[in-house]
PDB file of C-alpha atoms in Angstrom:
ATOM      1  CA  GLU D   1      96.648 106.750  87.774  1.00 95.00           C
ATOM      2  CA  VAL D   2      96.489 103.784  89.978  1.00 97.00           C
ATOM      3  CA  GLN D   3      99.745 103.573  92.055  1.00 98.00           C
ATOM      4  CA  LEU D   4     100.500 100.643  94.537  1.00 98.00           C
ATOM      5  CA  VAL D   5     103.987 100.818  95.957  1.00 98.00           C
ATOM      6  CA  GLU D   6     105.374  98.280  98.396  1.00 97.00           C
ATOM      7  CA  SER D   7     108.013  98.756 101.119  1.00 96.00           C
ATOM      8  CA  GLY D   8     109.655  96.816 103.954  1.00 95.00           C
ATOM      9  CA  GLY D   9     111.173  94.000 101.882  1.00 93.00           C
ATOM     10  CA  GLY D  10     115.060  93.048 102.497  1.00 94.00           C
ATOM     11  CA  LEU D  11     117.220  89.805 104.227  1.00 94.00           C
ATOM     12  CA  VAL D  12     115.514  88.244 107.479  1.00 93.00           C
ATOM     13  CA  GLN D  13     116.834  85.564 109.597  1.00 94.00           C
ATOM     14  CA  PRO D  14     114.908  82.399 109.765  1.00 94.00           C
ATOM     15  CA  GLY D  15     112.306  82.658 112.306  1.00 92.00           C
ATOM     16  CA  GLY D  16     112.478  86.040 112.189  1.00 92.00           C
ATOM     17  CA  SER D  17     109.398  88.884 111.666  1.00 91.00           C
ATOM     18  CA  LEU D  18     108.999  91.389 109.094  1.00 89.00           C
ATOM     19  CA  ARG D  19     106.082  93.730 108.069  1.00 95.00           C
ATOM     20  CA  LEU D  20     105.514  94.538 104.419  1.00 97.00           C
ATOM     21  CA  SER D  21     103.533  97.902 103.349  1.00 98.00           C
ATOM     22  CA  CYS D  22     101.778  99.025 100.315  1.00 98.00           C
ATOM     23  CA  SER D  23     100.831 102.553  99.901  1.00 98.00           C
ATOM     24  CA  ALA D  24      97.758 103.133  97.423  1.00 98.00           C
ATOM     25  CA  SER D  25      96.942 105.932  95.265  1.00 98.00           C
ATOM     26  CA  GLY D  26      94.654 107.228  92.384  1.00 97.00           C
ATOM     27  CA  PHE D  27      91.579 105.169  93.614  1.00 97.00           C
ATOM     28  CA  THR D  28      89.424 104.899  96.363  1.00 97.00           C
ATOM     29  CA  PHE D  29      91.103 102.664  98.386  1.00 97.00           C
ATOM     30  CA  SER D  30      88.671 101.856 101.142  1.00 96.00           C
ATOM     31  CA  SER D  31      86.018 100.771  98.245  1.00 96.00           C
ATOM     32  CA  TYR D  32      88.148  97.959  97.164  1.00 96.00           C
ATOM     33  CA  ALA D  33      89.429  94.490  98.660  1.00 96.00           C
ATOM     34  CA  MET D  34      93.067  93.973  98.705  1.00 97.00           C
ATOM     35  CA  HIS D  35      95.539  91.126  98.262  1.00 97.00           C
ATOM     36  CA  TRP D  36      98.894  90.135  98.652  1.00 97.00           C
ATOM     37  CA  VAL D  37     100.316  87.409  95.929  1.00 98.00           C
ATOM     38  CA  ARG D  38     104.139  86.358  95.915  1.00 97.00           C
ATOM     39  CA  GLN D  39     106.555  84.971  93.389  1.00 98.00           C
ATOM     40  CA  ALA D  40     109.552  82.960  94.672  1.00 97.00           C
ATOM     41  CA  PRO D  41     112.691  83.561  92.269  1.00 96.00           C
ATOM     42  CA  GLY D  42     112.212  81.847  88.896  1.00 95.00           C
ATOM     43  CA  LYS D  43     108.737  80.247  90.116  1.00 97.00           C
ATOM     44  CA  GLY D  44     105.243  81.218  89.314  1.00 97.00           C
ATOM     45  CA  LEU D  45     102.607  83.401  91.116  1.00 97.00           C
ATOM     46  CA  GLU D  46     101.397  82.092  94.467  1.00 97.00           C
ATOM     47  CA  TYR D  47      98.162  83.584  96.197  1.00 95.00           C
ATOM     48  CA  VAL D  48      98.718  84.686  99.829  1.00 96.00           C
ATOM     49  CA  SER D  49      96.050  86.573 101.221  1.00 96.00           C
ATOM     50  CA  ALA D  50      93.147  88.864 100.809  1.00 96.00           C
ATOM     51  CA  ILE D  51      91.309  91.536 103.086  1.00 96.00           C
ATOM     52  CA  SER D  52      87.718  93.216 102.469  1.00 95.00           C
ATOM     53  CA  SER D  53      87.372  96.740 101.819  1.00 95.00           C
ATOM     54  CA  ASN D  54      86.527  97.514 105.449  1.00 94.00           C
ATOM     55  CA  GLY D  55      89.139  94.850 106.701  1.00 95.00           C
ATOM     56  CA  GLY D  56      86.423  92.876 108.431  1.00 95.00           C
ATOM     57  CA  SER D  57      86.918  89.605 106.497  1.00 95.00           C
ATOM     58  CA  THR D  58      90.256  87.950 105.665  1.00 96.00           C
ATOM     59  CA  TYR D  59      91.625  84.880 103.927  1.00 95.00           C
ATOM     60  CA  TYR D  60      94.866  83.103 104.074  1.00 96.00           C
ATOM     61  CA  ALA D  61      96.334  80.346 101.881  1.00 94.00           C
ATOM     62  CA  ASP D  62      97.294  77.514 103.744  1.00 93.00           C
ATOM     63  CA  SER D  63     100.915  77.962 103.289  1.00 92.00           C
ATOM     64  CA  VAL D  64     100.915  80.927 105.462  1.00 92.00           C
ATOM     65  CA  LYS D  65      97.999  80.609 107.578  1.00 93.00           C
ATOM     66  CA  GLY D  66      99.015  81.330 111.535  1.00 93.00           C
ATOM     67  CA  ARG D  67     102.118  82.836 110.291  1.00 92.00           C
ATOM     68  CA  PHE D  68     101.174  86.062 108.393  1.00 94.00           C
ATOM     69  CA  THR D  69      98.628  88.685 109.406  1.00 97.00           C
ATOM     70  CA  ILE D  70      96.961  91.265 106.707  1.00 97.00           C
ATOM     71  CA  SER D  71      95.477  94.333 107.759  1.00 98.00           C
ATOM     72  CA  ARG D  72      94.527  97.727 106.296  1.00 98.00           C
ATOM     73  CA  ASP D  73      94.275 101.403 107.363  1.00 98.00           C
ATOM     74  CA  ASN D  74      91.853 103.062 104.784  1.00 97.00           C
ATOM     75  CA  SER D  75      92.817 106.380 106.708  1.00 97.00           C
ATOM     76  CA  LYS D  76      96.102 106.156 105.510  1.00 98.00           C
ATOM     77  CA  ASN D  77      95.351 104.482 101.989  1.00 98.00           C
ATOM     78  CA  THR D  78      97.918 101.494 103.147  1.00 98.00           C
ATOM     79  CA  LEU D  79      97.940  97.766 103.250  1.00 98.00           C
ATOM     80  CA  TYR D  80      99.858  95.545 105.359  1.00 98.00           C
ATOM     81  CA  LEU D  81     101.344  92.209 105.808  1.00 97.00           C
ATOM     82  CA  GLN D  82     102.771  91.058 108.841  1.00 95.00           C
ATOM     83  CA  ARG D  83     104.651  88.022 108.405  1.00 90.00           C
ATOM     84  CA  SER D  84     106.237  86.001 111.311  1.00 88.00           C
ATOM     85  CA  SER D  85     107.992  82.451 111.819  1.00 88.00           C
ATOM     86  CA  LEU D  86     109.726  83.132 108.588  1.00 89.00           C
ATOM     87  CA  ARG D  87     111.219  80.072 106.469  1.00 92.00           C
ATOM     88  CA  ALA D  88     113.361  79.865 103.540  1.00 94.00           C
ATOM     89  CA  ASP D  89     110.541  78.775 101.422  1.00 94.00           C
ATOM     90  CA  ASP D  90     108.987  82.441 102.102  1.00 94.00           C
ATOM     91  CA  THR D  91     111.778  84.060 100.153  1.00 96.00           C
ATOM     92  CA  ALA D  92     110.070  85.866  97.137  1.00 97.00           C
ATOM     93  CA  VAL D  93     108.634  88.834  95.518  1.00 97.00           C
ATOM     94  CA  TYR D  94     105.434  90.173  97.240  1.00 97.00           C
ATOM     95  CA  TYR D  95     103.135  91.855  95.296  1.00 98.00           C
ATOM     96  CA  CYS D  96     100.415  94.079  96.498  1.00 98.00           C
ATOM     97  CA  VAL D  97      97.286  93.714  94.570  1.00 98.00           C
ATOM     98  CA  LYS D  98      94.021  95.629  93.737  1.00 97.00           C
ATOM     99  CA  ASP D  99      90.802  93.766  93.546  1.00 95.00           C
ATOM    100  CA  SER D 100      88.820  94.815  90.465  1.00 93.00           C
ATOM    101  CA  SER D 101      85.751  95.330  92.800  1.00 86.00           C
ATOM    102  CA  SER D 102      85.015  95.007  96.439  1.00 79.00           C
ATOM    103  CA  TRP D 103      85.655  91.273  96.567  1.00 83.00           C
ATOM    104  CA  THR D 104      85.986  89.342  92.947  1.00 85.00           C
ATOM    105  CA  TYR D 105      89.658  87.904  93.403  1.00 86.00           C
ATOM    106  CA  TYR D 106      90.770  88.870  90.341  1.00 90.00           C
ATOM    107  CA  PHE D 107      93.219  91.728  89.870  1.00 96.00           C
ATOM    108  CA  ASP D 108      93.319  94.714  87.621  1.00 94.00           C
ATOM    109  CA  TYR D 109      96.339  96.736  89.264  1.00 97.00           C
ATOM    110  CA  TRP D 110      99.847  95.382  90.785  1.00 97.00           C
ATOM    111  CA  GLY D 111     102.749  96.937  92.781  1.00 97.00           C
ATOM    112  CA  GLN D 112     106.160  96.771  91.510  1.00 97.00           C
ATOM    113  CA  GLY D 113     106.802  94.175  94.233  1.00 97.00           C
ATOM    114  CA  THR D 114     109.286  94.080  97.260  1.00 96.00           C
ATOM    115  CA  LEU D 115     112.012  91.105  97.558  1.00 96.00           C
ATOM    116  CA  VAL D 116     112.018  89.152 100.823  1.00 95.00           C
ATOM    117  CA  THR D 117     115.130  86.857 101.203  1.00 96.00           C
ATOM    118  CA  VAL D 118     114.826  84.834 104.370  1.00 94.00           C
ATOM    119  CA  SER D 119     118.218  83.468 105.054  1.00 93.00           C
ATOM    120  CA  SER D 120     120.795  83.014 107.704  1.00 91.00           C
TER     121      SER D 120
ATOM    122  CA  ASP L   1      91.194  73.474  96.789  1.00 89.00           C
ATOM    123  CA  ILE L   2      91.068  73.934  93.162  1.00 94.00           C
ATOM    124  CA  GLN L   3      94.160  73.281  91.514  1.00 96.00           C
ATOM    125  CA  MET L   4      94.800  74.769  88.279  1.00 97.00           C
ATOM    126  CA  THR L   5      97.046  73.257  85.275  1.00 98.00           C
ATOM    127  CA  GLN L   6      98.450  75.149  82.269  1.00 98.00           C
ATOM    128  CA  SER L   7      99.858  73.424  79.115  1.00 96.00           C
ATOM    129  CA  PRO L   8     102.290  73.588  77.528  1.00 97.00           C
ATOM    130  CA  SER L   9     104.955  74.969  80.260  1.00 97.00           C
ATOM    131  CA  THR L  10     106.853  76.301  77.333  1.00 97.00           C
ATOM    132  CA  LEU L  11     105.847  77.399  73.678  1.00 96.00           C
ATOM    133  CA  SER L  12     108.337  78.117  71.169  1.00 96.00           C
ATOM    134  CA  ALA L  13     106.679  80.606  68.269  1.00 96.00           C
ATOM    135  CA  SER L  14     107.433  82.786  65.166  1.00 95.00           C
ATOM    136  CA  VAL L  15     105.779  86.453  64.836  1.00 96.00           C
ATOM    137  CA  GLY L  16     102.955  85.982  63.272  1.00 96.00           C
ATOM    138  CA  ASP L  17     102.004  82.717  64.469  1.00 96.00           C
ATOM    139  CA  ARG L  18      98.649  81.820  66.018  1.00 97.00           C
ATOM    140  CA  VAL L  19      99.117  80.828  69.681  1.00 97.00           C
ATOM    141  CA  THR L  20      97.074  78.720  71.905  1.00 98.00           C
ATOM    142  CA  ILE L  21      97.707  78.298  75.806  1.00 98.00           C
ATOM    143  CA  THR L  22      95.445  75.517  77.798  1.00 98.00           C
ATOM    144  CA  CYS L  23      94.132  75.910  81.407  1.00 98.00           C
ATOM    145  CA  ARG L  24      92.672  73.412  83.168  1.00 98.00           C
ATOM    146  CA  ALA L  25      90.757  73.402  86.676  1.00 98.00           C
ATOM    147  CA  SER L  26      90.393  70.238  88.973  1.00 97.00           C
ATOM    148  CA  GLN L  27      86.779  71.252  89.336  1.00 97.00           C
ATOM    149  CA  SER L  28      84.072  73.570  87.579  1.00 97.00           C
ATOM    150  CA  ILE L  29      84.948  77.460  88.056  1.00 97.00           C
ATOM    151  CA  SER L  30      81.899  78.352  85.862  1.00 96.00           C
ATOM    152  CA  SER L  31      83.610  81.618  84.153  1.00 96.00           C
ATOM    153  CA  TRP L  32      85.687  82.757  86.681  1.00 96.00           C
ATOM    154  CA  LEU L  33      88.838  82.512  85.174  1.00 97.00           C
ATOM    155  CA  ALA L  34      91.630  85.537  84.434  1.00 98.00           C
ATOM    156  CA  TRP L  35      94.601  85.356  82.358  1.00 98.00           C
ATOM    157  CA  TYR L  36      97.932  87.700  82.750  1.00 98.00           C
ATOM    158  CA  GLN L  37     100.825  88.377  81.059  1.00 98.00           C
ATOM    159  CA  GLN L  38     104.105  88.795  82.932  1.00 98.00           C
ATOM    160  CA  LYS L  39     107.401  89.855  81.435  1.00 97.00           C
ATOM    161  CA  PRO L  40     110.646  89.233  83.057  1.00 95.00           C
ATOM    162  CA  GLY L  41     111.405  91.629  86.445  1.00 94.00           C
ATOM    163  CA  LYS L  42     107.799  93.428  85.822  1.00 96.00           C
ATOM    164  CA  ALA L  43     104.562  92.930  87.621  1.00 97.00           C
ATOM    165  CA  PRO L  44     102.065  90.673  85.955  1.00 97.00           C
ATOM    166  CA  LYS L  45      99.245  92.667  83.828  1.00 97.00           C
ATOM    167  CA  LEU L  46      95.754  91.577  83.438  1.00 97.00           C
ATOM    168  CA  LEU L  47      94.694  90.266  79.874  1.00 98.00           C
ATOM    169  CA  ILE L  48      91.419  88.557  80.249  1.00 98.00           C
ATOM    170  CA  TYR L  49      88.696  87.983  82.914  1.00 97.00           C
ATOM    171  CA  LYS L  50      85.599  86.118  83.173  1.00 97.00           C
ATOM    172  CA  ALA L  51      86.880  83.842  80.845  1.00 97.00           C
ATOM    173  CA  SER L  52      86.628  85.721  77.592  1.00 98.00           C
ATOM    174  CA  SER L  53      86.249  89.642  78.755  1.00 97.00           C
ATOM    175  CA  LEU L  54      89.301  91.928  77.122  1.00 98.00           C
ATOM    176  CA  GLU L  55      90.421  94.009  79.693  1.00 96.00           C
ATOM    177  CA  SER L  56      90.360  97.648  78.751  1.00 95.00           C
ATOM    178  CA  GLY L  57      93.421  98.676  76.294  1.00 96.00           C
ATOM    179  CA  VAL L  58      94.691  95.075  75.866  1.00 97.00           C
ATOM    180  CA  PRO L  59      95.095  94.260  71.933  1.00 97.00           C
ATOM    181  CA  SER L  60      92.429  92.495  70.457  1.00 97.00           C
ATOM    182  CA  ARG L  61      94.636  89.804  69.180  1.00 97.00           C
ATOM    183  CA  PHE L  62      93.956  88.390  72.461  1.00 98.00           C
ATOM    184  CA  SER L  63      91.075  86.361  73.234  1.00 98.00           C
ATOM    185  CA  GLY L  64      89.878  83.762  75.923  1.00 98.00           C
ATOM    186  CA  SER L  65      87.504  81.153  75.649  1.00 98.00           C
ATOM    187  CA  GLY L  66      85.967  78.284  77.979  1.00 98.00           C
ATOM    188  CA  SER L  67      83.854  77.266  80.612  1.00 97.00           C
ATOM    189  CA  GLY L  68      83.604  75.088  83.550  1.00 97.00           C
ATOM    190  CA  THR L  69      86.924  73.238  83.626  1.00 97.00           C
ATOM    191  CA  GLU L  70      88.818  74.017  80.286  1.00 98.00           C
ATOM    192  CA  PHE L  71      89.937  77.237  79.170  1.00 98.00           C
ATOM    193  CA  THR L  72      92.078  78.485  76.109  1.00 98.00           C
ATOM    194  CA  LEU L  73      94.080  81.962  75.785  1.00 98.00           C
ATOM    195  CA  THR L  74      94.584  82.630  71.960  1.00 98.00           C
ATOM    196  CA  ILE L  75      96.960  85.131  70.278  1.00 98.00           C
ATOM    197  CA  SER L  76      95.963  85.596  66.747  1.00 97.00           C
ATOM    198  CA  SER L  77      99.104  86.803  65.403  1.00 97.00           C
ATOM    199  CA  LEU L  78     101.725  86.724  67.839  1.00 97.00           C
ATOM    200  CA  GLN L  79     104.039  89.915  68.124  1.00 96.00           C
ATOM    201  CA  PRO L  80     107.321  90.959  69.235  1.00 95.00           C
ATOM    202  CA  ASP L  81     105.906  92.355  72.543  1.00 95.00           C
ATOM    203  CA  ASP L  82     103.897  89.206  73.263  1.00 96.00           C
ATOM    204  CA  PHE L  83     107.008  87.246  74.205  1.00 94.00           C
ATOM    205  CA  ALA L  84     106.505  86.637  77.835  1.00 97.00           C
ATOM    206  CA  THR L  85     105.088  84.315  80.385  1.00 98.00           C
ATOM    207  CA  TYR L  86     101.276  83.836  80.765  1.00 98.00           C
ATOM    208  CA  TYR L  87      99.292  82.753  83.769  1.00 98.00           C
ATOM    209  CA  CYS L  88      95.648  81.478  84.180  1.00 98.00           C
ATOM    210  CA  GLN L  89      93.866  82.036  87.520  1.00 97.00           C
ATOM    211  CA  GLN L  90      90.642  80.796  88.931  1.00 97.00           C
ATOM    212  CA  TYR L  91      88.712  82.951  91.439  1.00 95.00           C
ATOM    213  CA  ASN L  92      85.608  80.716  91.804  1.00 93.00           C
ATOM    214  CA  SER L  93      87.134  79.681  95.149  1.00 90.00           C
ATOM    215  CA  TYR L  94      89.151  82.293  96.535  1.00 90.00           C
ATOM    216  CA  SER L  95      92.145  82.419  94.163  1.00 93.00           C
ATOM    217  CA  ALA L  96      94.814  80.046  92.732  1.00 95.00           C
ATOM    218  CA  PHE L  97      97.038  80.353  89.546  1.00 97.00           C
ATOM    219  CA  GLY L  98      98.312  78.165  87.247  1.00 97.00           C
ATOM    220  CA  GLY L  99     101.854  77.028  86.547  1.00 97.00           C
ATOM    221  CA  GLY L 100     102.449  79.258  83.687  1.00 97.00           C
ATOM    222  CA  THR L 101     103.398  79.197  80.061  1.00 98.00           C
ATOM    223  CA  LYS L 102     106.537  80.797  78.719  1.00 98.00           C
ATOM    224  CA  VAL L 103     106.323  81.860  75.124  1.00 97.00           C
ATOM    225  CA  GLU L 104     109.643  82.196  73.503  1.00 96.00           C
ATOM    226  CA  ILE L 105     110.879  82.957  70.280  1.00 88.00           C
ATOM    227  CA  LYS L 106     111.341  79.988  67.860  1.00 87.00           C
TER     228      LYS L 106
END
């Protein structure tokens, strides 16, 4: 059974930094691209970032480019999202998402999400 | 960037109704479109990919159609478990989601 478990959310002050982690199991992690998608409270889904199966290619939405860094450790089956210069509008539930294949950009499994609140 | 527009934003319907949700892309995305269902407090669930392919395990009352810039998600006979918010997503050029359509009880 595919499982994606996010951690690292919580309250952070504006301008602060936070790293999210996603522990994956139930599939060959190193064979799939992985993504982060976020959802502000009461709002729709927003695509954030992607990383290829070997970590060699990454993509960022304009809203987070230069502030967020996606990475992965295939030896630990773990995906990361390092976020810096956090703003109030970064407040959201962050979902770790599995690509349906090596790099298709549609998603067959989602984690339960971790809430990040940016506030003083 | 490709923009995705869903309509309506809210839809009131009864059990047994046929429901149609529309998604429009700002430029052609061929058939690179997916649909997701999200219930309150839960992660989204994949329903349809490549515009009309049903994900394994999804009931056959869900169907998708369209290509280019206009797409539809149809629920042939609405069931109590289907009251939720539905999102379309283009994956022709990276990824972008529509604003969502909430299907509520009439």
